[in-house]
Amino acid sequence: MSGSSGCTSLRGKGVKEICEYAEKVIDNMNEGMVIVQAGGNGLLENGRKATVNAIMKVVERKRKKNVRVAVTSLLRRPACNEEYEGLRKEVNRDLHEKILAMKAETIRKREVGSWIWMI
């Protein structure tokens, strides 16, 4: 769903598809901001490494442009199993470490246990 603000929602898409779309958006931008927020669809199928790599590829893509990227941590799901929740936390921890190493600005939303990284 697209609006006049240029915002796009890819409901139901997996993390990998969201990241591929974000890369295309960045390639067509000269400046601005891209916010990558994923709910974790496809997390169990893709696994920890592939998920982290897909998100970091978006972050690296922006270095070639005057574009800021905001990455939110993978969101909690109200009805998720322990396997998903454990993997979600590991992915968020990996992203946190990699993005902090880039000296990114970090905002922690304590009330929901989520992170937002501005790169």
Protein backbone atom coordinates (compact mmCIF):
# COMPACT_ATOMS: atom_id res chain seq x y z
CA MET A 1 0.00 0.00 0.00
CA SER A 2 1.53 3.32 -1.03
CA GLY A 3 0.61 6.83 0.02
CA SER A 4 1.53 10.33 -1.07
CA SER A 5 4.30 10.35 1.54
CA GLY A 6 6.19 7.69 -0.39
CA CYS A 7 5.61 5.14 2.38
CA THR A 8 5.15 1.54 1.36
CA SER A 9 3.88 -1.33 3.47
CA LEU A 10 4.75 -4.86 2.38
CA ARG A 11 2.39 -6.71 4.71
CA GLY A 12 2.91 -10.43 4.79
CA LYS A 13 6.27 -10.28 3.01
CA GLY A 14 9.32 -11.92 4.50
CA VAL A 15 12.38 -10.11 5.80
CA LYS A 16 14.32 -11.06 2.68
CA GLU A 17 11.68 -9.60 0.32
CA ILE A 18 11.44 -6.42 2.40
CA CYS A 19 15.21 -5.96 2.21
CA GLU A 20 15.30 -6.57 -1.55
CA TYR A 21 12.60 -3.93 -1.99
CA ALA A 22 14.48 -1.46 0.25
CA GLU A 23 17.64 -1.93 -1.84
CA LYS A 24 15.73 -1.01 -5.01
CA VAL A 25 14.26 2.05 -3.31
CA ILE A 26 17.73 3.21 -2.18
CA ASP A 27 19.12 2.69 -5.69
CA ASN A 28 16.48 5.12 -7.02
CA MET A 29 17.06 7.78 -4.34
CA ASN A 30 19.54 10.64 -4.30
CA GLU A 31 18.84 11.61 -0.71
CA GLY A 32 16.32 10.93 2.03
CA MET A 33 15.56 8.16 4.49
CA VAL A 34 14.51 4.54 4.26
CA ILE A 35 13.01 2.86 7.31
CA VAL A 36 13.29 -0.93 7.41
CA GLN A 37 10.87 -2.53 9.85
CA ALA A 38 10.22 -6.24 9.67
CA GLY A 39 7.93 -8.45 11.65
CA GLY A 40 9.97 -11.57 11.13
CA ASN A 41 8.07 -13.40 8.38
CA GLY A 42 10.43 -16.02 7.01
CA LEU A 43 12.75 -15.82 10.01
CA LEU A 44 12.59 -19.51 10.88
CA GLU A 45 12.94 -20.56 7.23
CA ASN A 46 15.86 -18.22 6.44
CA GLY A 47 17.68 -18.52 9.74
CA ARG A 48 19.83 -16.14 11.75
CA LYS A 49 22.75 -15.55 9.40
CA ALA A 50 20.71 -15.01 6.21
CA THR A 51 18.35 -12.62 8.00
CA VAL A 52 21.17 -10.53 9.48
CA ASN A 53 23.01 -10.51 6.13
CA ALA A 54 19.90 -9.35 4.24
CA ILE A 55 19.37 -6.42 6.61
CA MET A 56 23.05 -5.47 6.66
CA LYS A 57 23.11 -5.50 2.84
CA VAL A 58 20.51 -2.72 2.91
CA VAL A 59 22.61 -0.77 5.41
CA GLU A 60 25.75 -1.15 3.28
CA ARG A 61 23.88 -0.11 0.12
CA LYS A 62 23.13 3.31 1.59
CA ARG A 63 26.83 4.14 2.00
CA LYS A 64 26.98 4.88 -1.72
CA LYS A 65 24.29 7.53 -1.46
CA ASN A 66 23.22 10.48 0.66
CA VAL A 67 20.50 8.30 2.19
CA ARG A 68 19.91 7.52 5.85
CA VAL A 69 18.60 4.11 6.82
CA ALA A 70 16.66 3.44 10.01
CA VAL A 71 16.49 -0.22 10.98
CA THR A 72 14.11 -1.37 13.69
CA SER A 73 14.70 -4.58 15.55
CA LEU A 74 12.58 -7.53 14.47
CA LEU A 75 9.25 -7.07 16.17
CA ARG A 76 7.77 -9.32 18.80
CA ARG A 77 4.76 -11.38 17.90
CA PRO A 78 2.05 -11.89 20.48
CA ALA A 79 1.52 -15.56 19.60
CA CYS A 80 4.99 -16.83 18.73
CA ASN A 81 6.70 -19.99 19.85
CA GLU A 82 9.93 -20.22 21.84
CA GLU A 83 12.00 -21.12 18.77
CA TYR A 84 10.91 -17.95 16.93
CA GLU A 85 11.35 -15.72 20.00
CA GLY A 86 14.85 -17.07 20.69
CA LEU A 87 15.92 -16.61 17.07
CA ARG A 88 14.39 -13.12 16.95
CA LYS A 89 16.44 -12.09 19.99
CA GLU A 90 19.65 -13.54 18.48
CA VAL A 91 19.10 -11.68 15.19
CA ASN A 92 18.43 -8.42 17.03
CA ARG A 93 21.57 -8.92 19.13
CA ASP A 94 23.67 -9.56 16.00
CA LEU A 95 22.22 -6.48 14.26
CA HIS A 96 22.85 -4.38 17.34
CA GLU A 97 26.53 -5.39 17.46
CA LYS A 98 27.13 -4.90 13.72
CA ILE A 99 25.36 -1.57 13.49
CA LEU A 100 26.95 -0.18 16.66
CA ALA A 101 30.35 -1.04 15.19
CA MET A 102 29.42 1.41 12.41
CA LYS A 103 29.00 4.11 15.07
CA ALA A 104 25.28 4.39 14.40
CA GLU A 105 22.91 6.37 16.56
CA THR A 106 20.83 3.99 18.68
CA ILE A 107 17.45 4.59 20.26
CA ARG A 108 16.12 2.02 22.72
CA LYS A 109 12.40 1.85 23.31
CA ARG A 110 12.49 0.30 26.77
CA GLU A 111 8.76 -0.18 27.15
CA VAL A 112 8.60 -2.71 24.30
CA GLY A 113 12.15 -4.01 24.25
CA SER A 114 12.78 -2.80 20.70
CA TRP A 115 15.72 -1.00 19.11
CA ILE A 116 15.91 1.59 16.36
CA TRP A 117 19.25 2.23 14.66
CA MET A 118 19.90 5.36 12.59
CA ILE A 119 22.68 4.92 10.08
